[in-house]
Coordinates of C-alpha atoms in Angstrom, one line a residue:
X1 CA -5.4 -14.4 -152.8
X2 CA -2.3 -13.0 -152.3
X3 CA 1.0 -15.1 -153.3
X4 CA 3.1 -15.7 -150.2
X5 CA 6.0 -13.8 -151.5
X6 CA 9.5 -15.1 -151.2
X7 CA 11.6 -13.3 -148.1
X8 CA 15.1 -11.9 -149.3
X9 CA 16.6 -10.0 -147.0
X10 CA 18.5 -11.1 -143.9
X11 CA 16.0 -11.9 -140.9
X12 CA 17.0 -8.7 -139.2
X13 CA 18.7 -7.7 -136.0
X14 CA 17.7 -8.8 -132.5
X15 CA 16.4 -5.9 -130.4
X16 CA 14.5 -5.0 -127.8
X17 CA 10.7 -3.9 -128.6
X18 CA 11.1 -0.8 -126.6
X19 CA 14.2 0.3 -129.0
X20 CA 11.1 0.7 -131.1
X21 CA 8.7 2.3 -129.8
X22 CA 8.0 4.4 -126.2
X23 CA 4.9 5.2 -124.6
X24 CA 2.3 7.8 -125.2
X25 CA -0.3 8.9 -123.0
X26 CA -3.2 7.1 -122.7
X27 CA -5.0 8.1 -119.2
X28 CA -8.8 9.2 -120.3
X29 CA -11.4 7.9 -118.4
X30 CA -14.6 7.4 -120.2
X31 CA -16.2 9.7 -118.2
X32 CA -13.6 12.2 -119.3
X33 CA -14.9 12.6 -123.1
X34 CA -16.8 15.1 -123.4
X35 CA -17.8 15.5 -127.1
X36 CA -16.3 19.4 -127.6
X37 CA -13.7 19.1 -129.9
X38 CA -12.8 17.5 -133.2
X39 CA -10.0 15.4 -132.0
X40 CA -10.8 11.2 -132.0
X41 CA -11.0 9.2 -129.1
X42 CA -10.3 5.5 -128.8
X43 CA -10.8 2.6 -126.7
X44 CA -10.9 -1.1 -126.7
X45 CA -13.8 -1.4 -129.6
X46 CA -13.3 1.6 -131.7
X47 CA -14.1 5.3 -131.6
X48 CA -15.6 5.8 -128.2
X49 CA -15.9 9.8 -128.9
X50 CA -14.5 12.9 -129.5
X51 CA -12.6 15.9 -127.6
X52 CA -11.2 19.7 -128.0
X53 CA -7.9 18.2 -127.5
X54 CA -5.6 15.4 -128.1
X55 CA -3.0 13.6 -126.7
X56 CA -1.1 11.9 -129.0
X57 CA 0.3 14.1 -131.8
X58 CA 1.7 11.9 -134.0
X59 CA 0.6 8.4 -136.2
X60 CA 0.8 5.2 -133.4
X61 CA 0.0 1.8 -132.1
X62 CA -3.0 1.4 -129.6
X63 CA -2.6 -1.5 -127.4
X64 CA -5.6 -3.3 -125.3
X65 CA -3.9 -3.3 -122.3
X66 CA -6.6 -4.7 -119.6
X67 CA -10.0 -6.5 -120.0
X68 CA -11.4 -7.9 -122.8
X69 CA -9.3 -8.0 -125.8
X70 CA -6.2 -7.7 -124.2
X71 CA -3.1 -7.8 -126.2
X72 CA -5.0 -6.3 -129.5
X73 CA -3.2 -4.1 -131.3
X74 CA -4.9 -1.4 -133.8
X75 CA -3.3 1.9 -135.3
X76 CA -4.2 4.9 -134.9
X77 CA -3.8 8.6 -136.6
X78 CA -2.2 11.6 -135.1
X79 CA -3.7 13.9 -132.6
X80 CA -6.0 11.4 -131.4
X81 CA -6.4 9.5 -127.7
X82 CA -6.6 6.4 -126.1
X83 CA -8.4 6.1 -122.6
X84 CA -6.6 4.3 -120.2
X85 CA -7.8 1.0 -120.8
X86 CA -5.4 1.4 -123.9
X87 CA -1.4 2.0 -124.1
X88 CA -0.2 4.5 -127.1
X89 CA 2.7 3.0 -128.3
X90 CA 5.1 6.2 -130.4
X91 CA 7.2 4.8 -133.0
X92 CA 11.2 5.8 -132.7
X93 CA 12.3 7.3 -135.6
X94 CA 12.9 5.4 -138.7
X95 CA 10.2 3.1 -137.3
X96 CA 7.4 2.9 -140.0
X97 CA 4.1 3.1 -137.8
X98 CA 2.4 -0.3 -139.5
X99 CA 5.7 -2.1 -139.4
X100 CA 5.3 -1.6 -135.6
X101 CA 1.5 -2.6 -135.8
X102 CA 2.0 -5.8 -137.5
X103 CA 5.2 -6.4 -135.4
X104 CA 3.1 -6.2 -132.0
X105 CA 0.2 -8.5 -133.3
X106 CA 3.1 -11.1 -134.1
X107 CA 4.1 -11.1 -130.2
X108 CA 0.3 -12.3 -129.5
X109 CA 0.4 -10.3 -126.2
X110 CA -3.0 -11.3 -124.9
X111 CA -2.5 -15.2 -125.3
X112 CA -2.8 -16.8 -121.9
X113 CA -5.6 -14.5 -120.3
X114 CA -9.3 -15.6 -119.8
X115 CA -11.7 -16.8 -117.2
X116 CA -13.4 -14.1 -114.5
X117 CA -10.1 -11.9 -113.5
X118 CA -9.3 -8.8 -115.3
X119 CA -6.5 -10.0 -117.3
X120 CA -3.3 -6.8 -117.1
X121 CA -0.5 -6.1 -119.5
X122 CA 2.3 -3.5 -118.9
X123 CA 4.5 -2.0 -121.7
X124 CA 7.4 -2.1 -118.7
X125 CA 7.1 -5.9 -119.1
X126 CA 6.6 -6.6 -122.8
X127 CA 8.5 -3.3 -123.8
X128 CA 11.8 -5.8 -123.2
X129 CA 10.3 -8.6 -125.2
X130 CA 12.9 -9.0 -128.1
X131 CA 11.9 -8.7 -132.1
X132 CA 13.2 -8.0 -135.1
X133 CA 14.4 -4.8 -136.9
X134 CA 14.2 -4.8 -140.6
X135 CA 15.8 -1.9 -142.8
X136 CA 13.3 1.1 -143.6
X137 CA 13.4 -0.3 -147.1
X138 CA 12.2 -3.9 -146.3
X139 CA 9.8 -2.2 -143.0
X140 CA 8.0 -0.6 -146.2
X141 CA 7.9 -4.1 -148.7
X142 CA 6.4 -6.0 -145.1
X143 CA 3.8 -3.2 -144.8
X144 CA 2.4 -3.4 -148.4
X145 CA 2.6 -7.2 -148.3
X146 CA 0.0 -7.1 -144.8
X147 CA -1.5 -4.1 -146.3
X148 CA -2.7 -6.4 -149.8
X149 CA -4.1 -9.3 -147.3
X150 CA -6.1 -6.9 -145.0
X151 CA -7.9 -5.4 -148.2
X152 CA -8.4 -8.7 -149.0
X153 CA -9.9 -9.8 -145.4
X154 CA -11.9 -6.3 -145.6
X155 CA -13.4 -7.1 -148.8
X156 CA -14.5 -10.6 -147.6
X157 CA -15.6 -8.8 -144.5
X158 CA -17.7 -6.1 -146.3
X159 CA -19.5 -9.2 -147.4
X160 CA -20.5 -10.3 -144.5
X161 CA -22.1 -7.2 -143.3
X162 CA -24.1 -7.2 -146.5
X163 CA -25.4 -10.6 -145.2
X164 CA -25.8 -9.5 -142.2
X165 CA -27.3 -6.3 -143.6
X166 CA -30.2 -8.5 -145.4
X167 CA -31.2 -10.6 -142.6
X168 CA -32.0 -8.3 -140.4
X169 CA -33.9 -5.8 -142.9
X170 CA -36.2 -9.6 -143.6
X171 CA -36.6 -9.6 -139.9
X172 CA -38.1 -6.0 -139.6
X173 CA -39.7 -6.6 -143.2
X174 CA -41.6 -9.4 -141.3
X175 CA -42.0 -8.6 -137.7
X176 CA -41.2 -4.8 -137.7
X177 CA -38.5 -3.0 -135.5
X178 CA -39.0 -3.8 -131.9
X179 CA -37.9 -0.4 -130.7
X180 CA -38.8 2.4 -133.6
X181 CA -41.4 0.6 -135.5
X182 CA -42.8 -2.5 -134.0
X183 CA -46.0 -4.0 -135.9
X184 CA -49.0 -5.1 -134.0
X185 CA -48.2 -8.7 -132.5
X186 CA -47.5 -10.0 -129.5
X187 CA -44.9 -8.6 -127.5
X188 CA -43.1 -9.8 -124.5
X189 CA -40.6 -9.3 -122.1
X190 CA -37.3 -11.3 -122.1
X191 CA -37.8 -12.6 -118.6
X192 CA -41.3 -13.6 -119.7
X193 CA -39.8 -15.5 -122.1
X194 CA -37.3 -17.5 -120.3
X195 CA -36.7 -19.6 -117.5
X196 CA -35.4 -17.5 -113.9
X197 CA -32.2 -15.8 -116.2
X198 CA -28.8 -16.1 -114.1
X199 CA -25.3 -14.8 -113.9
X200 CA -22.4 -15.6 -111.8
X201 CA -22.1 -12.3 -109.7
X202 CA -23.3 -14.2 -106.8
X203 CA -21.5 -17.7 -107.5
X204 CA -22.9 -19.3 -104.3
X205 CA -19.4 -20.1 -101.9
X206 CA -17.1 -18.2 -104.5
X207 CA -18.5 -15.1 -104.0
X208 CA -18.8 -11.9 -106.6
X209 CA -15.8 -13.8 -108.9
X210 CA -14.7 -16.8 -109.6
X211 CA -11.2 -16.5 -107.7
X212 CA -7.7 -18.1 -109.9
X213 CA -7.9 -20.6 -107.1
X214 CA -11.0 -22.3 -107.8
X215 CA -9.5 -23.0 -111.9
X216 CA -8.7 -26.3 -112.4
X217 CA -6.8 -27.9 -115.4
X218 CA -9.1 -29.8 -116.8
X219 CA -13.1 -30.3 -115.6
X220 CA -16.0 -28.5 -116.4
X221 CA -15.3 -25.4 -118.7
X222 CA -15.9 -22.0 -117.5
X223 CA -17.4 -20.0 -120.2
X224 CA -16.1 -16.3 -120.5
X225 CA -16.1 -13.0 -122.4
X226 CA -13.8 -15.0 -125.1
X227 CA -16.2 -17.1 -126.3
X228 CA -18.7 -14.9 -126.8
X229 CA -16.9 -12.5 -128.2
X230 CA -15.5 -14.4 -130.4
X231 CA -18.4 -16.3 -131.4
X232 CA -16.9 -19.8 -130.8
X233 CA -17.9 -21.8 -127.8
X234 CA -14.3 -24.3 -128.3
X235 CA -11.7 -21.2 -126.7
X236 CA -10.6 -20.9 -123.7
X237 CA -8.9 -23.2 -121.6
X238 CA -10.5 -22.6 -117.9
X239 CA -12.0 -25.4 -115.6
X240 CA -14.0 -25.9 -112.5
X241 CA -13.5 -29.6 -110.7
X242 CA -17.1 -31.6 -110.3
X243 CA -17.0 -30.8 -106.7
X244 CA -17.6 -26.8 -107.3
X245 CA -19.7 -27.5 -110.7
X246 CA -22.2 -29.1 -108.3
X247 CA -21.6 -26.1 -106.0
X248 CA -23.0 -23.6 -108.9
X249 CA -26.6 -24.9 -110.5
X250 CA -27.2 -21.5 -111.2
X251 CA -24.9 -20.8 -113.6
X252 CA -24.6 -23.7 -115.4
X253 CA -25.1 -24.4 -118.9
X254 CA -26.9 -26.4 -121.5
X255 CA -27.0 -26.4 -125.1
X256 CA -29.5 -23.7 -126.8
X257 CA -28.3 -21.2 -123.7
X258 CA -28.0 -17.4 -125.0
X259 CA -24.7 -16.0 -123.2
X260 CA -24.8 -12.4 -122.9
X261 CA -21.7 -10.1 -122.1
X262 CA -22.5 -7.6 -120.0
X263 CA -18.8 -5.7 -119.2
X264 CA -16.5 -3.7 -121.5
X265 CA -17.6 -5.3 -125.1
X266 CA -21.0 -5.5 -124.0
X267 CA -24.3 -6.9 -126.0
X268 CA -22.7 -10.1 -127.8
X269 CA -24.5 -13.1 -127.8
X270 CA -23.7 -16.7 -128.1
X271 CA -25.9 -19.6 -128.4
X272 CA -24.4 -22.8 -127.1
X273 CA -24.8 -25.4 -129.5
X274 CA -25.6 -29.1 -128.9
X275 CA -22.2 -30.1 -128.8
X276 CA -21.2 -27.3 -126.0
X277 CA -18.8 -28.8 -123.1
X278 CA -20.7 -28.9 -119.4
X279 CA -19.6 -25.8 -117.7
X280 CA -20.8 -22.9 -115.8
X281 CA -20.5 -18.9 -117.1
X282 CA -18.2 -16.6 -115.1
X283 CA -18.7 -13.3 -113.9
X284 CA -19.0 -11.4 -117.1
X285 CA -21.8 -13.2 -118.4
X286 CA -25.3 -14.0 -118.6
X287 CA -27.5 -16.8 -119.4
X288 CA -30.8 -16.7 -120.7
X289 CA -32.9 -19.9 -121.2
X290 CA -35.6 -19.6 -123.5
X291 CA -38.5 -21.5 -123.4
X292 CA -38.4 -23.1 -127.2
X293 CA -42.8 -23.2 -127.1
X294 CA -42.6 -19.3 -127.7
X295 CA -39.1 -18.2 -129.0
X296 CA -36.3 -19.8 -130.8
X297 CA -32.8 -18.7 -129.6
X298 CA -31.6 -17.7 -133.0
X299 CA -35.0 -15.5 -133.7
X300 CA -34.0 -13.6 -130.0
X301 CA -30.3 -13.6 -130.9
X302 CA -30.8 -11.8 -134.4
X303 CA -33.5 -9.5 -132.6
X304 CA -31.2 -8.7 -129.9
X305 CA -28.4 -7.5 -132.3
X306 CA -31.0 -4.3 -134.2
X307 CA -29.3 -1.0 -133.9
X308 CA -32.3 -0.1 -132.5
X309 CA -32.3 -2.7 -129.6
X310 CA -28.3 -2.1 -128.7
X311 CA -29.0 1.8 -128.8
X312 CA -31.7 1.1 -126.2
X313 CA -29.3 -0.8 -124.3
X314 CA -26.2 0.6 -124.2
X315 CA -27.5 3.9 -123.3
X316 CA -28.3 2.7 -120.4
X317 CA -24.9 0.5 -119.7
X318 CA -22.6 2.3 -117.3
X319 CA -19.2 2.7 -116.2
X320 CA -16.1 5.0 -116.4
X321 CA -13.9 3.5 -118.4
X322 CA -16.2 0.2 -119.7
X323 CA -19.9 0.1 -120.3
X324 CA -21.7 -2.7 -117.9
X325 CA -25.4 -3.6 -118.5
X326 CA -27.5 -5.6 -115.5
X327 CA -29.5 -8.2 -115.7
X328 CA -32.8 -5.7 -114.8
X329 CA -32.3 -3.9 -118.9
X330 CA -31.6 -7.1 -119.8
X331 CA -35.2 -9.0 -118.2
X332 CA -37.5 -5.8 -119.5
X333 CA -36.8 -5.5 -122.8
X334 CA -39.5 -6.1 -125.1
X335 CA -39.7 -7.8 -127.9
X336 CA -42.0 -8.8 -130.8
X337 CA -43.2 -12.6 -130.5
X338 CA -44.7 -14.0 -133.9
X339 CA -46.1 -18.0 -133.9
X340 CA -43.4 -20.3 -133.7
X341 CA -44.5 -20.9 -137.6
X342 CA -43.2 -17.5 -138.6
X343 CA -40.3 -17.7 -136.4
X344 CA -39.3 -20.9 -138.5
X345 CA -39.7 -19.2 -141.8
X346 CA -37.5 -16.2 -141.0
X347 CA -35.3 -19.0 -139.9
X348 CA -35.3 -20.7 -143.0
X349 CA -34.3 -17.7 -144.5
X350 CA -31.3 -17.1 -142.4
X351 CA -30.5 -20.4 -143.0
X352 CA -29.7 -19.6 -146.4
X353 CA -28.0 -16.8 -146.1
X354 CA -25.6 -19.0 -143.6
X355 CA -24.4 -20.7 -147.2
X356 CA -23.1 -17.8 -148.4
X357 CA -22.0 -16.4 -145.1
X358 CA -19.8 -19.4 -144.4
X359 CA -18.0 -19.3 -148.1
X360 CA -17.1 -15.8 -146.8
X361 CA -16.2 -17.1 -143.3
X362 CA -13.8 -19.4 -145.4
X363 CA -12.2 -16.7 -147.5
X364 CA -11.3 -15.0 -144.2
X365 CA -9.8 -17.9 -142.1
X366 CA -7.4 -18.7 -145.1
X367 CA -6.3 -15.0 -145.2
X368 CA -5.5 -14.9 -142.0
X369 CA -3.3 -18.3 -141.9
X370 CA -1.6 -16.5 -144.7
X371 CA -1.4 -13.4 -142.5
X372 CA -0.2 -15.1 -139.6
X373 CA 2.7 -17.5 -141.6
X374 CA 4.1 -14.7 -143.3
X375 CA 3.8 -12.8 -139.2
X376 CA 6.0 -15.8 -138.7
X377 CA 8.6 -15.6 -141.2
X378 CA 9.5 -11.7 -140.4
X379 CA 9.2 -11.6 -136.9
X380 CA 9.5 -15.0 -135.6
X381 CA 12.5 -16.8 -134.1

């Protein structure tokens, strides 16, 4: 692991963030890539496509500026795009384009933003947000130090795609791909499988979306897009009071419930463990609860993450600027059930593979606390 290096120059001059850095175009729609060209084009989660022409012609900082992820900063090459669910952030000159990358992640711009609205952030408002300016000298020694923990982090990360990698070739090793290459066993549908499967579209009283006004400060938790993207059940800090918990049976949940996202980052699954907080999902979400006599959550979690499955799926999602799945892909895809006895033994196999997953896990949290103290020291107050 890297050493935290010791920090000689002065802290650096107070400016504003939009000294800099200015804005760059980001106004695609989804809709509005049309796969001609060479040039890259990114959104929230990553390359989204490609076009004949670009919009930002030199290296800059890509900002999540609505939805899911907001506040999540990424860097991106010259004579690329954004679409509009992103903001282009230009460096000024003498601005090193990382510098500015790693500066932005330090400000945390998303913190504060959950539960069913579409969270909003505007480079007018955060642009005044004051940092600090280091010399093009000590811009360059910051950058190499981040740069030396992120190959770290990748290297760790590498390793859990390898893990990941190897339990799902033993899944279609044992049960065959559910899509391209299913073997000859019993297949049902996910709505077969389950109890009536529910989301909050409909909440009862609160209509299509949970509204700011029905939040409470502390309750029942409202489980959103953060947890489940996220993979940790603990975030978040949105409540419902017992009065409108009582009010939504159907979207309340219970430990071994599959959440399913179905807007913007769309596919990820959570199981809610035993030790889960009583709460209900929000608009962004689904539940699915199996019935444990023919599938285990974990066996229809791993299946639902195959290429082959999310391929199936997503090319159906739609949306102009975010993909969206219902509830009606969700119920009719198919799926290979083995006994319960073979289910358990693929399980014990993952099981396994958790060990060495978690020392990877490890590796990664204490990068990132080194990450984000050394964040502190050159940008903080």
């Amino acid at each position: 692991m890297t050493d935290k290096p010791q920090f000689v120059e002065e802290r650096g001059q107070k400016v504003k963030l939009n000294n800099l850095c200015s804005r760059g175009k980001s106004s695609l729609r989804q809709k509005d890539v049309s796969n001609d060209g060479p040039y890259a084009v990114y959104g929230a989660s990553g390359l989204v496509g490609t076009m004949a022409s670009f919009q930002n012609a030199v290296p800059y900082v890509a900002v999540v500026k609505d939805g899911a992820g907001v506040g999540r900063a990424s860097a991106c090459e010259a004579n690329t795009s954004v679409l509009g669910t992103m903001q282009a952030l230009i460096p000024s000159e003498g601005i090193d384009r990382d510098y500015l990358l790693h500066l932005v992640r330090s400000l945390h711009l998303g913190d504060g933003f959950s539960g069913s609205t579409i969270p909003h952030i505007y480079f007018k408002d955060y642009g005044k947000l004051p940092v600090r300016l280091h010399s093009p000298a000590e811009q360059k020694r910051i950058v190499d130090i981040f740069a030396s923990i992120e190959r770290q982090i990748k290297v760790s990360k590498q390793q859990l795609d390898q893990l990941d990698f190897l339990v799902k070739s033993r899944f279609i090793e044992m049960f065959g791909d559910p899509i391209r290459n299913p073997l000859r066993m019993s297949v049902s549908s996910v709505e077969e499988l389950a109890a009536p499967i529910k989301n909050s579209m409909k909440a009862g009283p609160f209509g299509s979306a949970l509204k700011k006004e029905v939040y409470a400060e502390s309750g029942y938790k409202v489980y959103g897009q953060e947890q489940v993207i996220s993979g940790n059940q603990f975030l978040g800090n949105y409540y419902i009071d017992k009065e409108k918990y009582e009010q939504l049976n159907s979207c309340k949940v219970m430990p071994g419930d599959v959440l399913i996202s179905l807007v913007g980052t769309v596919g990820k699954v959570l199981i809610l463990s035993e030790d889960c907080q009583p709460g209900i999902i929000n608009p962004r979400l689904v539940k699915i609860t199996f019935d444990k006599r023919k599938i285990f959550p974990e066996y229809f979690a791993i299946a639902f993450s195959l290429e082959s499955v999310r391929s199936s799926l997503l090319g159906r999602a739609h949306g102009q600027t975010m993909n969206v799945l219902n509830l009606g892909m969700i119920k009719k895809l198919k799926l290979p059930v083995p006994p319960i006895s073979r289910q358990k033994e693929y399980l014990n196999f993952v099981a396994q593979v958790d060990k060495s997953r978690f020392v990877a896990q490890q590796q990664i949290e204490k990068l990132q606390m080194l990450y984000d103290s050394l964040a502190q020291e050159y940008f903080g107050d």
